[in-house]
Coordinates of C-alpha atoms in Angstrom, one line a residue:
M8 CA 292.1 -8.6 -88.2
T9 CA 290.4 -8.9 -85.1
E10 CA 289.2 -12.3 -83.6
E11 CA 286.0 -11.1 -84.5
Q12 CA 286.6 -10.3 -87.9
E13 CA 288.5 -13.6 -88.4
Q14 CA 285.7 -16.1 -87.5
Y15 CA 283.3 -13.8 -89.6
R16 CA 286.2 -14.1 -93.5
M17 CA 285.5 -14.8 -96.2
P18 CA 286.1 -19.0 -97.3
R19 CA 289.7 -19.3 -98.0
F20 CA 291.3 -21.9 -99.7
E21 CA 294.9 -21.8 -101.0
S22 CA 293.6 -20.6 -104.4
D23 CA 292.1 -17.4 -102.4
V24 CA 295.2 -15.2 -103.1
P25 CA 293.6 -12.4 -105.0
A26 CA 293.8 -11.3 -107.9
D27 CA 294.7 -7.7 -107.2
D28 CA 295.1 -6.0 -111.9
A29 CA 291.5 -8.4 -111.7
V30 CA 290.6 -6.6 -108.8
I31 CA 291.5 -3.6 -109.9
G32 CA 290.6 -3.6 -113.4
R33 CA 287.1 -4.7 -112.1
A34 CA 286.2 -1.7 -109.9
L35 CA 287.8 0.6 -112.5
K36 CA 285.1 -1.2 -115.0
W37 CA 282.9 -0.4 -111.8
S38 CA 283.5 2.9 -111.1
L39 CA 283.3 3.6 -115.0
G40 CA 280.0 2.3 -115.5
M41 CA 279.0 4.9 -112.2
F42 CA 280.1 7.9 -113.9
V43 CA 277.6 6.9 -117.2
V44 CA 275.1 5.8 -115.0
V45 CA 275.6 9.9 -113.2
L46 CA 275.7 10.8 -117.2
S47 CA 273.3 9.7 -119.0
I48 CA 271.0 10.3 -115.3
G49 CA 272.8 14.2 -115.7
G50 CA 270.5 14.7 -119.3
G51 CA 267.9 12.4 -118.8
L52 CA 268.0 8.9 -120.5
V53 CA 268.0 6.3 -117.7
F54 CA 264.5 7.4 -115.9
Y55 CA 263.9 5.3 -112.8
F56 CA 260.5 3.6 -112.9
D57 CA 259.2 2.7 -108.5
R58 CA 255.4 2.7 -110.1
P59 CA 254.1 5.2 -107.2
L60 CA 250.2 5.9 -106.8
E61 CA 248.1 8.8 -108.5
K62 CA 245.3 8.1 -105.9
K63 CA 244.0 5.6 -103.6
G64 CA 243.1 2.5 -105.9
E65 CA 244.8 3.9 -109.0
V66 CA 248.4 1.7 -110.5
R67 CA 250.4 3.9 -112.1
I68 CA 252.0 2.2 -115.7
A69 CA 255.1 4.3 -116.7
Q70 CA 256.6 3.9 -120.7
N71 CA 260.3 2.4 -120.5
T72 CA 262.1 5.3 -122.0
A73 CA 265.4 4.1 -121.5
T74 CA 268.3 4.0 -123.8
P75 CA 270.5 0.6 -124.1
R76 CA 274.5 1.6 -124.1
E77 CA 276.1 0.8 -126.8
R78 CA 277.2 -2.9 -126.6
P79 CA 280.4 -3.6 -128.0
V80 CA 280.2 -6.6 -130.5
A81 CA 281.1 -10.0 -128.7
S82 CA 281.6 -14.1 -130.4
L83 CA 278.7 -15.3 -129.4
P84 CA 277.7 -18.9 -128.6
A85 CA 275.0 -21.0 -130.3
I86 CA 272.5 -22.0 -127.0
P87 CA 270.0 -23.7 -129.4
L88 CA 266.5 -24.7 -125.9
T89 CA 264.2 -27.2 -127.7
D90 CA 261.0 -27.1 -126.4
V91 CA 259.6 -30.6 -126.0
T92 CA 257.4 -30.3 -124.0
R93 CA 254.4 -32.4 -126.4
D94 CA 256.8 -34.5 -127.2
A95 CA 258.2 -35.1 -123.4
G96 CA 254.8 -36.3 -122.7
I97 CA 254.1 -32.5 -120.5
T98 CA 250.4 -32.1 -121.0
F99 CA 250.2 -29.8 -117.8
I100 CA 248.4 -27.0 -117.4
H101 CA 248.1 -24.5 -114.8
T102 CA 244.7 -22.8 -113.5
S103 CA 245.1 -19.3 -112.0
G104 CA 241.4 -18.6 -111.1
A105 CA 241.5 -15.6 -112.7
R106 CA 238.3 -14.5 -114.5
G107 CA 237.9 -11.0 -114.3
E108 CA 238.2 -10.0 -110.6
K109 CA 242.3 -9.8 -111.2
L110 CA 243.1 -11.1 -107.6
L111 CA 246.3 -10.6 -107.3
P112 CA 247.5 -14.4 -106.2
E113 CA 246.5 -15.2 -110.0
S114 CA 248.8 -13.1 -111.2
M115 CA 250.7 -14.7 -108.8
G116 CA 251.6 -19.2 -108.9
A117 CA 252.7 -21.5 -111.3
G118 CA 256.0 -22.7 -108.8
C119 CA 257.7 -26.3 -110.3
A120 CA 260.9 -28.3 -108.9
F121 CA 263.0 -30.8 -110.3
F122 CA 264.3 -33.9 -108.4
D123 CA 265.0 -37.7 -108.1
Y124 CA 261.3 -38.8 -106.2
N125 CA 261.8 -42.3 -106.8
N126 CA 265.8 -42.6 -107.0
D127 CA 266.4 -44.1 -109.9
G128 CA 269.3 -41.2 -110.9
R129 CA 267.4 -39.6 -113.0
P130 CA 265.6 -35.5 -111.9
D131 CA 261.7 -35.4 -112.5
I132 CA 258.9 -32.7 -112.3
L133 CA 257.1 -30.6 -110.3
L134 CA 254.0 -28.7 -111.2
I135 CA 252.5 -26.7 -108.9
N136 CA 248.8 -25.4 -109.4
S137 CA 246.4 -23.3 -107.8
D138 CA 242.4 -23.3 -107.8
D139 CA 239.4 -21.6 -109.4
W140 CA 238.1 -19.2 -106.7
P141 CA 235.3 -20.6 -104.7
G142 CA 232.1 -20.9 -106.1
Q143 CA 233.2 -20.0 -109.5
R144 CA 234.6 -23.5 -111.2
P145 CA 232.6 -24.7 -113.8
A146 CA 230.5 -27.5 -112.9
D147 CA 231.4 -29.6 -115.5
A148 CA 235.8 -28.4 -115.4
P149 CA 237.5 -30.9 -113.0
A150 CA 239.0 -29.4 -110.3
P151 CA 243.1 -28.4 -111.0
R152 CA 245.9 -31.1 -109.7
T153 CA 249.3 -30.3 -109.0
A154 CA 251.7 -33.1 -111.6
L155 CA 254.5 -35.4 -111.0
Y156 CA 256.1 -36.1 -114.0
R157 CA 258.8 -39.1 -113.8
N158 CA 261.8 -39.5 -116.1
D159 CA 261.8 -42.8 -118.0
G160 CA 265.4 -41.2 -119.3
E161 CA 264.3 -42.3 -123.3
G162 CA 262.5 -37.9 -123.3
K163 CA 260.2 -38.9 -122.3
F164 CA 258.1 -38.2 -118.6
T165 CA 254.7 -40.3 -117.0
D166 CA 252.3 -38.3 -115.4
V167 CA 253.1 -40.5 -112.0
T168 CA 250.3 -37.4 -109.6
A169 CA 248.3 -40.6 -108.4
E170 CA 249.8 -43.3 -108.0
C171 CA 252.4 -41.5 -105.7
G172 CA 249.3 -39.4 -103.7
L173 CA 250.3 -35.7 -105.0
D174 CA 246.5 -35.2 -106.9
L175 CA 246.1 -31.8 -104.4
T176 CA 244.0 -30.0 -105.0
F177 CA 244.6 -26.3 -103.0
Y178 CA 246.0 -23.1 -104.4
G179 CA 249.9 -23.6 -105.0
Q180 CA 252.5 -20.9 -105.1
G181 CA 255.8 -22.2 -104.6
A182 CA 258.2 -26.3 -103.2
A183 CA 261.0 -27.0 -101.0
V184 CA 262.5 -29.6 -101.4
G185 CA 264.7 -32.2 -99.3
D186 CA 264.5 -35.0 -97.2
F187 CA 264.5 -34.0 -94.2
D188 CA 265.0 -36.9 -92.3
N189 CA 267.7 -38.2 -93.5
D190 CA 266.0 -41.9 -94.6
G191 CA 267.9 -42.0 -98.0
W192 CA 264.0 -40.3 -100.4
V193 CA 263.1 -36.8 -101.0
D194 CA 260.0 -34.7 -99.2
V195 CA 258.3 -32.5 -100.3
F196 CA 256.9 -29.0 -99.2
F197 CA 253.5 -27.1 -100.6
S198 CA 253.2 -23.3 -100.0
A199 CA 249.8 -21.7 -100.6
V200 CA 248.0 -19.3 -100.7
G201 CA 245.9 -20.7 -97.1
F202 CA 247.4 -23.8 -95.6
N203 CA 250.7 -25.1 -96.1
R204 CA 251.4 -28.7 -96.8
L205 CA 254.5 -31.4 -95.6
F206 CA 254.7 -34.3 -97.9
R207 CA 257.0 -37.3 -95.5
N208 CA 258.0 -39.3 -98.9
N209 CA 257.9 -43.6 -98.6
Q210 CA 259.9 -44.8 -101.1
G211 CA 258.4 -43.2 -103.9
K212 CA 254.7 -43.0 -102.6
F213 CA 254.1 -39.3 -100.8
E214 CA 252.5 -39.2 -97.3
D215 CA 250.7 -36.1 -96.0
I216 CA 252.1 -35.3 -92.9
T217 CA 251.2 -31.6 -92.5
A218 CA 249.5 -31.7 -89.3
S219 CA 251.8 -33.8 -87.4
A220 CA 254.5 -32.0 -88.6
G221 CA 253.4 -28.1 -86.8
V222 CA 254.2 -26.8 -91.0
A223 CA 250.4 -26.2 -92.1
G224 CA 251.1 -22.6 -90.9
D225 CA 248.4 -19.4 -90.4
E226 CA 244.6 -20.3 -93.3
R227 CA 244.5 -15.9 -93.3
Q228 CA 248.8 -16.4 -94.5
W229 CA 249.9 -16.4 -98.7
S230 CA 253.5 -17.9 -98.1
T231 CA 255.4 -18.7 -101.8
S232 CA 259.2 -19.3 -102.1
C233 CA 260.7 -22.0 -99.3
A234 CA 263.9 -23.6 -99.1
W235 CA 265.2 -26.6 -97.0
L236 CA 268.4 -25.2 -95.2
D237 CA 270.3 -26.6 -91.8
Y238 CA 270.8 -23.6 -90.3
D239 CA 270.9 -24.8 -87.0
R240 CA 274.1 -27.8 -88.2
D241 CA 272.5 -30.1 -86.3
G242 CA 272.1 -32.9 -89.2
D243 CA 268.7 -32.2 -90.4
L244 CA 267.2 -30.1 -92.9
D245 CA 265.3 -27.2 -91.0
L246 CA 262.3 -25.0 -92.8
F247 CA 262.1 -21.3 -93.9
V248 CA 259.3 -20.3 -96.0
C249 CA 258.3 -16.5 -97.3
N250 CA 254.9 -14.8 -96.7
Y251 CA 253.7 -12.2 -98.5
I252 CA 251.2 -9.3 -98.1
R253 CA 248.4 -10.2 -95.9
W254 CA 245.9 -10.1 -98.9
S255 CA 242.4 -12.3 -98.1
A256 CA 240.2 -11.9 -101.5
E257 CA 237.6 -9.6 -99.9
L258 CA 239.8 -7.3 -98.9
D259 CA 241.1 -6.9 -102.8
R260 CA 237.9 -6.4 -103.9
Q261 CA 237.0 -3.4 -102.2
L262 CA 240.4 -1.6 -103.1
E263 CA 240.0 -1.4 -107.2
C264 CA 242.6 -1.0 -108.4
T265 CA 242.6 0.6 -111.3
L266 CA 245.2 1.4 -114.6
V267 CA 246.1 4.3 -115.3
G268 CA 242.6 6.3 -116.5
G269 CA 240.3 4.6 -113.8
K270 CA 238.3 2.2 -117.1
V271 CA 240.2 -0.8 -116.8
R272 CA 240.6 -3.2 -113.7
A273 CA 243.9 -3.4 -112.5
Y274 CA 246.8 -6.1 -110.4
C275 CA 247.1 -4.6 -107.2
R276 CA 250.3 -3.3 -106.0
P277 CA 251.6 -4.5 -102.6
D278 CA 252.2 -1.6 -101.0
A279 CA 247.6 -1.3 -100.6
F280 CA 248.2 -4.1 -98.4
E281 CA 250.4 -4.5 -94.4
G282 CA 253.6 -6.7 -94.6
T283 CA 254.2 -10.0 -93.2
F284 CA 256.3 -12.3 -91.2
P285 CA 258.5 -15.2 -93.1
Y286 CA 257.8 -18.9 -91.2
L287 CA 261.7 -20.8 -89.9
Y288 CA 260.7 -24.1 -88.8
R289 CA 263.0 -26.0 -86.8
N290 CA 262.9 -29.9 -87.3
D291 CA 262.6 -31.9 -84.1
G292 CA 262.9 -34.9 -85.1
N293 CA 260.5 -37.5 -85.3
G294 CA 259.2 -35.6 -87.7
R295 CA 257.9 -32.5 -86.1
F296 CA 258.7 -28.8 -85.8
T297 CA 258.3 -26.3 -84.1
D298 CA 258.2 -22.5 -85.3
V299 CA 260.9 -20.2 -84.5
S300 CA 260.6 -17.9 -86.1
A301 CA 260.5 -14.9 -83.6
E302 CA 262.5 -16.0 -81.5
A303 CA 264.9 -16.9 -83.8
G304 CA 264.9 -13.2 -85.1
V305 CA 263.4 -13.6 -87.8
Q306 CA 260.4 -12.0 -87.6
V307 CA 261.5 -8.2 -88.8
R308 CA 259.2 -4.7 -88.3
N309 CA 258.9 -1.4 -88.7
P310 CA 261.4 -0.1 -86.3
N311 CA 258.0 3.1 -85.8
T312 CA 254.9 1.9 -85.6
G313 CA 256.0 -2.5 -84.6
A314 CA 254.5 -3.7 -88.1
P315 CA 255.9 -6.6 -90.2
V316 CA 258.4 -5.5 -92.5
A317 CA 258.8 -7.9 -94.8
K318 CA 256.5 -8.5 -98.6
S319 CA 259.1 -11.7 -99.0
L320 CA 259.1 -12.9 -103.1
G321 CA 262.2 -15.8 -103.3
V322 CA 264.8 -16.7 -100.7
V323 CA 268.3 -18.5 -101.4
P324 CA 269.7 -19.4 -98.3
I325 CA 274.1 -18.8 -98.1
D326 CA 276.6 -18.6 -96.3
V327 CA 278.2 -15.2 -97.2
D328 CA 280.3 -14.9 -95.1
G329 CA 282.4 -18.7 -95.0
D330 CA 281.8 -19.1 -91.1
G331 CA 280.1 -22.6 -92.2
W332 CA 276.5 -20.7 -90.6
I333 CA 273.9 -20.9 -93.4
D334 CA 272.5 -16.9 -93.9
L335 CA 269.8 -15.8 -95.5
I336 CA 268.9 -13.8 -98.3
V337 CA 266.2 -12.1 -99.2
A338 CA 263.9 -10.5 -102.0
N339 CA 261.7 -7.9 -101.3
D340 CA 258.6 -6.5 -103.5
T341 CA 258.0 -2.7 -103.0
V342 CA 260.1 -2.9 -99.5
Q343 CA 263.5 -3.6 -98.5
N344 CA 265.4 -7.1 -99.1
F345 CA 267.1 -9.0 -96.3
L346 CA 270.2 -10.1 -95.6
L347 CA 269.0 -11.8 -92.1
H348 CA 273.0 -12.7 -91.0
N349 CA 273.4 -16.0 -88.6
R350 CA 274.8 -15.6 -84.8
R351 CA 275.6 -19.3 -84.7
D352 CA 273.0 -19.7 -81.9
G353 CA 270.0 -20.2 -83.0
T354 CA 268.9 -17.0 -84.1
F355 CA 269.7 -14.1 -86.7
E356 CA 270.3 -10.1 -87.5
E357 CA 268.5 -8.7 -90.1
I358 CA 271.9 -6.3 -91.6
G359 CA 270.5 -6.2 -95.5
M360 CA 271.2 -2.2 -94.7
K361 CA 274.5 -2.3 -93.2
M362 CA 275.8 -4.4 -96.4
G363 CA 274.4 -2.7 -99.3
I364 CA 272.2 -4.8 -100.7
A365 CA 269.1 -3.9 -99.2
L366 CA 267.9 -1.1 -102.0
D367 CA 268.6 0.3 -105.6
S368 CA 272.6 0.9 -104.4
R369 CA 272.0 4.1 -107.3
T370 CA 268.7 5.7 -106.1
G371 CA 268.1 4.5 -102.7
L372 CA 264.8 3.2 -102.9
A373 CA 263.7 0.0 -102.8
R374 CA 262.5 -2.0 -106.0
A375 CA 260.0 -5.0 -106.4
G376 CA 262.1 -8.0 -105.9
M377 CA 261.1 -11.7 -107.1
G378 CA 262.8 -14.1 -107.7
I379 CA 267.1 -14.4 -106.1
D380 CA 270.3 -16.7 -106.6
V381 CA 273.5 -16.6 -105.6
G382 CA 276.5 -18.5 -107.0
F383 CA 281.1 -17.4 -108.2
P384 CA 279.7 -15.7 -111.5
R385 CA 283.9 -14.9 -111.3
N386 CA 285.0 -17.7 -111.0
D387 CA 286.5 -16.1 -108.0
K388 CA 285.9 -16.0 -103.7
Y389 CA 283.5 -13.6 -104.3
L390 CA 279.8 -13.7 -104.2
A391 CA 277.1 -12.0 -106.6
V392 CA 273.5 -12.0 -105.9
I393 CA 270.9 -11.2 -108.4
I394 CA 267.1 -10.5 -107.6
G395 CA 264.9 -9.8 -110.9
N396 CA 262.6 -7.0 -110.7
F397 CA 259.9 -5.3 -112.3
A398 CA 258.6 -3.2 -115.3
N399 CA 261.4 -0.4 -115.6
E400 CA 263.6 -1.8 -113.1
E401 CA 266.7 -3.4 -113.5
T402 CA 268.6 -7.7 -112.4
A403 CA 269.5 -6.1 -109.7
F404 CA 273.8 -7.9 -109.6
Y405 CA 275.2 -7.2 -106.0
C406 CA 278.5 -8.0 -105.8
A407 CA 280.9 -8.3 -103.1
E408 CA 284.5 -7.6 -103.6
C409 CA 286.0 -6.9 -99.8
G410 CA 288.5 -9.1 -97.7
S411 CA 286.9 -9.2 -94.0
F412 CA 282.2 -9.4 -93.4
E413 CA 282.9 -6.1 -90.4
T414 CA 284.0 -4.5 -94.7
M415 CA 282.1 -6.4 -96.7
L416 CA 279.0 -3.8 -98.9
F417 CA 278.0 -5.4 -102.2
T418 CA 277.2 -2.8 -104.6
D419 CA 275.2 -3.0 -108.1
E420 CA 277.0 -3.0 -111.0
A421 CA 274.4 -4.2 -113.3
V422 CA 274.8 -0.9 -115.2
A423 CA 278.6 -1.2 -115.4
N424 CA 278.4 -5.6 -116.7
G425 CA 275.3 -4.8 -119.5
L426 CA 272.5 -6.8 -117.0
G427 CA 271.1 -4.4 -116.4
P428 CA 270.4 -1.8 -119.2
S429 CA 269.0 -5.4 -121.5
S430 CA 266.8 -5.9 -118.5
R431 CA 264.8 -3.7 -118.0
I432 CA 262.1 -3.2 -119.8
W433 CA 260.7 -7.1 -118.6
L434 CA 259.1 -7.9 -115.5
K435 CA 261.3 -10.6 -114.2
F436 CA 260.0 -13.0 -111.6
G437 CA 262.4 -16.7 -112.1
L438 CA 265.9 -16.6 -113.1
F439 CA 269.2 -19.1 -112.0
Y440 CA 272.6 -19.1 -112.2
G441 CA 273.7 -22.6 -115.3
D442 CA 276.8 -22.4 -117.4
M443 CA 274.1 -23.3 -120.1
D444 CA 276.8 -23.5 -122.1
L445 CA 279.6 -26.1 -120.3
D446 CA 282.9 -22.9 -120.9
G447 CA 283.7 -22.1 -116.7
R448 CA 281.4 -19.3 -116.3
L449 CA 277.8 -19.3 -114.5
D450 CA 275.8 -17.9 -117.1
I451 CA 271.8 -16.3 -116.1
V452 CA 269.0 -17.5 -117.3
V453 CA 265.4 -15.4 -116.8
A454 CA 261.4 -15.4 -116.6
N455 CA 260.2 -12.8 -117.5
G456 CA 255.9 -12.1 -118.1
H457 CA 253.8 -9.1 -116.8
L458 CA 251.1 -8.7 -114.3
E459 CA 248.3 -7.4 -116.5
N460 CA 247.1 -9.2 -118.9
D461 CA 245.8 -5.2 -120.6
I462 CA 249.0 -3.7 -120.6
Q463 CA 249.4 -2.7 -124.3
Q464 CA 246.3 -0.6 -123.0
V465 CA 247.9 1.7 -121.9
Q466 CA 251.9 0.7 -122.7
W467 CA 252.5 0.6 -126.0
A468 CA 256.1 -1.0 -125.8
Q469 CA 255.3 -3.7 -122.6
R470 CA 252.9 -7.4 -123.4
W471 CA 251.6 -10.0 -121.1
A472 CA 253.8 -12.2 -122.3
Q473 CA 257.4 -11.3 -122.8
P474 CA 260.3 -13.0 -123.8
P475 CA 262.3 -15.7 -121.8
Q476 CA 266.3 -13.5 -121.7
L477 CA 269.8 -16.5 -121.9
F478 CA 272.6 -13.9 -120.4
W479 CA 276.1 -15.5 -121.6
N480 CA 278.5 -14.9 -119.2
A481 CA 281.4 -13.0 -121.6
G482 CA 284.1 -12.8 -118.4
V483 CA 285.0 -10.1 -116.3
E484 CA 287.9 -9.6 -119.2
S485 CA 285.2 -8.8 -122.4
S486 CA 284.6 -4.9 -121.8
T487 CA 280.7 -5.8 -121.2
E488 CA 280.4 -9.1 -119.1
F489 CA 277.0 -10.5 -120.0
Y490 CA 275.6 -9.9 -123.3
A491 CA 271.0 -10.9 -124.1
L492 CA 271.8 -13.8 -126.3
P493 CA 269.2 -13.2 -129.1
A494 CA 267.8 -15.2 -130.5
D495 CA 269.3 -16.3 -133.6
N496 CA 271.9 -18.3 -130.7
T497 CA 268.9 -19.5 -128.1
G498 CA 267.2 -20.8 -130.8
T499 CA 262.9 -19.6 -131.6
D500 CA 261.7 -22.0 -129.5
F501 CA 263.0 -19.8 -126.1
A502 CA 262.8 -16.6 -127.1
R503 CA 259.0 -17.4 -127.7
P504 CA 256.8 -15.3 -125.7
M505 CA 255.5 -16.3 -123.1
V506 CA 253.8 -15.1 -119.1
G507 CA 257.1 -16.7 -117.3
R508 CA 257.1 -17.8 -113.2
G509 CA 259.0 -19.7 -112.5
A510 CA 262.2 -21.3 -113.5
A511 CA 264.2 -24.1 -113.1
Y512 CA 267.4 -26.9 -113.9
A513 CA 268.7 -29.9 -114.2
D514 CA 270.8 -32.4 -116.7
I515 CA 267.7 -34.3 -118.2
D516 CA 269.5 -36.4 -120.7
G517 CA 273.0 -37.3 -119.4
D518 CA 274.3 -35.3 -121.6
G519 CA 275.7 -32.9 -119.4
D520 CA 274.6 -30.0 -120.3
L521 CA 271.7 -28.4 -118.6
D522 CA 268.2 -28.6 -120.0
V523 CA 265.6 -25.9 -118.5
L524 CA 262.0 -25.3 -116.6
L525 CA 260.0 -22.2 -117.3
T526 CA 255.7 -22.2 -116.1
S527 CA 253.8 -20.0 -117.3
T528 CA 251.2 -18.6 -114.5
G529 CA 247.9 -19.9 -116.3
G530 CA 249.1 -21.7 -119.1
A531 CA 251.6 -24.2 -120.2
P532 CA 255.5 -25.1 -118.5
R533 CA 257.9 -25.3 -121.7
L534 CA 260.1 -27.6 -120.9
L535 CA 263.3 -27.0 -123.2
R536 CA 266.8 -29.2 -123.3
N537 CA 270.0 -27.5 -124.1
D538 CA 271.1 -28.8 -127.7
Q539 CA 274.5 -26.9 -127.7
R540 CA 277.5 -28.5 -129.9
L541 CA 280.4 -26.7 -128.5
G542 CA 282.3 -30.1 -127.7
H543 CA 283.1 -28.2 -123.6
H544 CA 284.0 -31.1 -121.2
W545 CA 281.9 -31.0 -118.3
L546 CA 281.7 -32.7 -114.4
R547 CA 278.4 -33.3 -112.6
L548 CA 279.1 -34.2 -108.1
K549 CA 276.0 -35.7 -106.4
L550 CA 276.7 -35.9 -102.7
V551 CA 275.7 -37.7 -99.9
G552 CA 276.1 -36.7 -96.3
T553 CA 276.7 -39.0 -93.5
K554 CA 277.7 -36.9 -91.0
C555 CA 275.2 -34.4 -92.0
N556 CA 272.2 -33.5 -93.7
R557 CA 272.6 -36.3 -95.9
D558 CA 271.3 -33.9 -99.3
A559 CA 274.7 -32.1 -98.7
I560 CA 271.9 -29.0 -98.4
G561 CA 274.2 -26.1 -98.0
A562 CA 277.5 -28.3 -98.6
L563 CA 280.6 -25.6 -101.5
V564 CA 281.5 -27.9 -104.2
E565 CA 285.7 -26.5 -106.0
V566 CA 287.0 -27.5 -108.8
H567 CA 290.3 -26.3 -109.7
A568 CA 290.7 -27.2 -114.2
G569 CA 293.1 -25.3 -115.5
G570 CA 294.7 -21.8 -113.9
V571 CA 291.0 -21.7 -112.2
V572 CA 289.2 -21.9 -109.4
Q573 CA 285.7 -22.1 -110.2
R574 CA 283.2 -22.9 -106.7
R575 CA 279.1 -24.5 -106.5
P576 CA 276.9 -24.0 -103.1
V577 CA 274.5 -27.1 -103.0
M578 CA 270.9 -25.2 -102.6
P579 CA 267.7 -26.2 -105.1
A580 CA 266.0 -23.1 -103.3
R581 CA 266.8 -20.2 -105.5
S582 CA 264.7 -18.8 -108.0
Y583 CA 260.9 -18.1 -108.0
L584 CA 259.0 -20.6 -106.7
S585 CA 261.4 -23.5 -108.2
Q586 CA 263.8 -26.3 -106.9
V587 CA 266.7 -26.9 -109.6
E588 CA 268.4 -30.4 -108.7
L589 CA 271.0 -31.7 -106.3
P590 CA 272.9 -32.6 -108.3
V591 CA 276.5 -29.7 -109.3
T592 CA 277.6 -28.7 -112.7
F593 CA 281.0 -26.9 -113.5
G594 CA 281.6 -26.4 -117.3
L595 CA 285.1 -27.1 -117.9
G596 CA 285.9 -25.7 -121.7
A597 CA 288.4 -27.0 -123.3
N598 CA 289.9 -28.3 -120.7
D599 CA 289.8 -32.4 -120.3
T600 CA 292.3 -33.3 -116.9
I601 CA 290.9 -31.5 -113.7
D602 CA 293.8 -30.7 -111.3
R603 CA 291.9 -31.0 -107.7
V604 CA 288.4 -31.0 -106.3
T605 CA 286.7 -30.5 -102.5
I606 CA 284.2 -30.0 -100.6
L607 CA 283.7 -28.3 -97.3
W608 CA 280.6 -29.5 -95.6
P609 CA 277.7 -28.4 -94.1
D610 CA 278.9 -30.3 -90.5
G611 CA 282.7 -27.4 -91.6
S612 CA 285.1 -31.5 -92.8
T613 CA 286.1 -30.8 -95.4
Q614 CA 286.9 -33.4 -97.8
D615 CA 289.1 -33.6 -100.9
V616 CA 288.1 -36.5 -103.5
P617 CA 291.2 -37.4 -105.5
D618 CA 291.2 -38.7 -109.5
V619 CA 288.7 -37.0 -110.7
K620 CA 288.0 -37.3 -114.1
V621 CA 285.8 -35.6 -116.6
D622 CA 282.9 -35.7 -118.1
Q623 CA 280.8 -37.7 -115.4
L624 CA 278.6 -37.5 -112.7
L625 CA 280.2 -38.8 -110.1
S626 CA 278.4 -39.5 -106.5
V627 CA 280.5 -38.4 -103.3
E628 CA 280.2 -39.4 -99.7
Q629 CA 281.0 -38.0 -97.1
K630 CA 283.9 -39.7 -95.2

């Protein structure tokens, strides 16, 4: 291995000796899956749907004709998710501004976040609202507001929006939560159609410091998912903000997009608009930021025209190559996804195409990426990236299994592992990894919902409101790795269709398992309490940085138990327009002892945590 290859190697712990049989088995299973795919395509059983325009201004909605493959029988767990939204006191209704014109932002909003705004140890809920379009709000209607709900720990949430200073009216999209000034109080950044906003948390009261911080952005931009990260490893949090397309209401109205047939107005597809660039803001301290997007190399241009490529909806910061520096994976809509590799000198290089994560690896075409997450679902050292794509496009499962960064290549295994066929028909937005049954394997939760309320007029199999999905991880030894749990296993509250957008998780009741928050554009959110009773043990860790950023965003936690090594990155930014809680959760199954806990902090230091007991939330301070 050359010196350059060595510095870009994957993370190495004592447990990282490859399990040859498992790797070979997975490779064989992937090869067989790909063989099945080739035969299926050859026989005409699987069709790729790329939403082409028949003619200018007309939107084609393809019929779903995919035939699900036969699946082996498995013993599926009961993971009932109970809707407690009303009982919890959450009355928020999202406003999209839809009045029949079908302006594209109406179909895309409703972000959310879990975070502990008042430092009482309980996750609170932030729900981001949009707005009516200028001149269209009924005279007797109140202005839409963003909402902050305080968790009392007894199953109730209280609306504290006004008293905390977050009763905002703007065309909001998503949020990023993080302690950018390392004062011990989590701050909030809001993305929007138009100017973005940053609020400093002054011990539970929020102050708008957007102007002085320099992070408002351009009024003509449409910002979406956003993330706090320490890309330059200087100990404070910087800010990355996705921007979607160059959009204006005037242009949208001029396009006159319709469903096939030309009689029904439709939301215009993104390739009717120009791409744009994301923002990268460097934290300079003292509450000020500098836009370093251009010099940092995150502005990706078409090599032939020089035009911006990005149409970004989802982002997850993660150290892809294990060099201790945070990289960025960006989900783009109808154009290639990005892997922005951190060069460790303040700049990034876009290598998504080279690494195999940019396109559909079977067709070589770009898909319509929405939400994104990254994790270690096979309890090995190899990352797997999941991306929720458009209707009739499978959820992507890009997995890397190579020994060094120079030769690492992501391949999409969604068909072979069962995730793809069961996800194909739906339009996927927010999604995340989470061990929902605490068995020690990461499952996947997906929020589904179409853009078009009129979709059934042209595609009988589709619906505007669609059921969320919970994909249970059966493990790599299973011939089908992921199973979409039926309503009998999740409960009808979870399976009930909704126009899903944001998705996040937190342990709202302190019982150790992950509860779920799903949002809906133009509708009510759904807070779902996890009522699984499988008797599995667990461990939750909340990290406090002293030499790195205080939230320890970018840390990697490793838990050894029962001969299995699990890893979780500390990264609240994931899914779509959403943020999950800061503590990381490990399901332990039947294991009632933990052999070892190791933390790789964002500054590169490593710390072992001795004598850790199961079934507890443990706070660990960096030494």
